[in-house]
Amino acid sequence: MEIALGIDLGTSYCSVAVAPDGKPRVLKCDDGSAAQPAIVAFPEEGGILVGEQARAQLTIDPTRAIYSFKRLIGRRMDDPQTMRLVEQLPYRVTVGPNQRPVLELPGQQLTVPEVAAYMLRHVKQLAEARLQRPVDKAVITVPANFNDSQRESTRVAGRIAGLDVIRMINEPTAAALAFGHNRKLNEIVAIYDFGGGTFDFSLLEIRDRVYRVIATAGDMWLGGDDFDEAVAGALTNSFWKQTEIELRHSIVEWQRVLHAAERAKRRLSQVESCSISVDGVAHTRAGTLDLEAELTRDTFNALCYSLVQRSFGVVERCLHDAQLRAQDVSEIILVGGTSRIPLVQASVAQFFGKTPRTDIPAETAVALGASIQAASLMSDPKIAGPRRTVLLDVLPHSIGVVAANGAVQRVLRRNVAIPVEQSKLFSTAHDNQTEICIRIVQGESLEAQHNTELGVLTLDNLRAAPRGKVEVLVTFEVDTSGILNLTARDRDSGRIYSKRVKISADLADRSRSAELAVR
């Protein structure tokens, strides 16, 4: 039987799994690790490094090591949050066609999906080496809070890497699949997914092999990377008070301190205090200076307390959307590397009044769940074998159209079950109008400027007639991967218009040419 991969393309780490005969397992790297850094580097001497090999480039020349690219994928450069992120990154990001980010490297320019494709191709090759066979199909997970453009950009990255992305599923939903696999549950569970770059929270009703998402919410700018920066910031502030040297002014030394902060964060999940040492962070006339510090768990908790509390605003929003109380949840499942932090676990237990479950692997649960869904989609219902899993997901953001006054008229509301289809009738507003332009946005604000613009559907060559006499019926359809497709019919002439609202045509053209180059 043909195999499809389950890939967790994380912000900080990436992992891949398969579930032949319904038994999920992670495919490990050569060093035995289950996940590898989501970093792609382009060293000065040439070639491309991916994963663990690319991490070393961060402390050599951070301008050539692309990390946190998932926070940029599918975004616009005129988004204030994107602009803030770009200011913090050591590598250069400029504005490309249709306000899409372009990564500037010596001698070349790359789109974010092209960089993500290097990571996906790397795990594809890893899987093929472990399985001893070619694999070209995959289920890729995305944050529950990803919008349409981000999902479509992820699919494009898969296509560039030579993968047929048969489904995209939300990361918390994938984790729920891993938790409920072969358990025959009949309860409501919460997935508290605190990863390296994003935080997601989902509520699901599990009835044996039927997984119904009730509601989901997330914060695209909250993750373990923010904990690292909080610790690194405290270390550099202390160093400045002692030496009056600002380490953040050196992108190399700042990356070294960030790396040390991440190691300390991981250590403090096991011990009460740890030493931090970064050799040769500064050079003075008196000699070379080292950064030395002792970090206790209590100090770490104080530095990161507000970040943990921020996650519960998302939790409360999701519970409100689902019309549930904390006590209505049977099990709370912790997912993502950040959920290993004792402060996080204690805070979750306090909020829900019960101990969260930690018996599934936090860093690989998402990939395992994706592999379960992949195996279910690839199975032949006519042939005896593991029963198919039924996954009923929801739309993470409302979708609407922009009226002439800039107000948003919602067509599909967030947390509606997908796939979903809804039609809306539009008519001409002026006499002899032969074209209608419909702006499509995604988000919860009733003001267009505060939402994400997905695209414009242009209906042209309409019959010239008095206003209101020409009508067009537009159907909004969101598929099982959460991607929007539009179909419009001119009720006067019967002409059909079709458009997939996605990233720009410029990027689509580049992805096709890049696919040939990568293969």
mmCIF file of N, CA and C in Angstrom, residues 28 107 125 159 248 265 460:
data_model
loop_
_atom_site.group_PDB
_atom_site.id
_atom_site.type_symbol
_atom_site.label_atom_id
_atom_site.label_comp_id
_atom_site.label_asym_id
_atom_site.label_seq_id
_atom_site.Cartn_x
_atom_site.Cartn_y
_atom_site.Cartn_z
ATOM 1 N N LYS A 28 13.361 8.895 12.887
ATOM 2 C CA LYS A 28 14.394 9.673 13.560
ATOM 3 C C LYS A 28 15.548 10.056 12.645
ATOM 4 N N GLY A 107 23.601 37.063 -3.636
ATOM 5 C CA GLY A 107 23.472 36.449 -4.955
ATOM 6 C C GLY A 107 22.139 35.826 -5.269
ATOM 7 N N GLN A 125 13.389 13.365 2.170
ATOM 8 C CA GLN A 125 14.542 12.511 1.880
ATOM 9 C C GLN A 125 14.895 11.635 3.076
ATOM 10 N N ARG A 159 4.505 21.572 -2.540
ATOM 11 C CA ARG A 159 4.594 21.279 -3.975
ATOM 12 C C ARG A 159 6.008 21.516 -4.495
ATOM 13 N N ARG A 248 23.434 43.010 22.353
ATOM 14 C CA ARG A 248 22.428 42.948 21.289
ATOM 15 C C ARG A 248 22.872 43.700 20.040
ATOM 16 N N LYS A 265 16.752 27.088 29.462
ATOM 17 C CA LYS A 265 15.308 26.839 29.583
ATOM 18 C C LYS A 265 15.009 25.345 29.652
ATOM 19 N N ASP A 460 -15.908 40.715 -14.615
ATOM 20 C CA ASP A 460 -15.932 41.727 -15.670
ATOM 21 C C ASP A 460 -16.843 41.317 -16.831
#
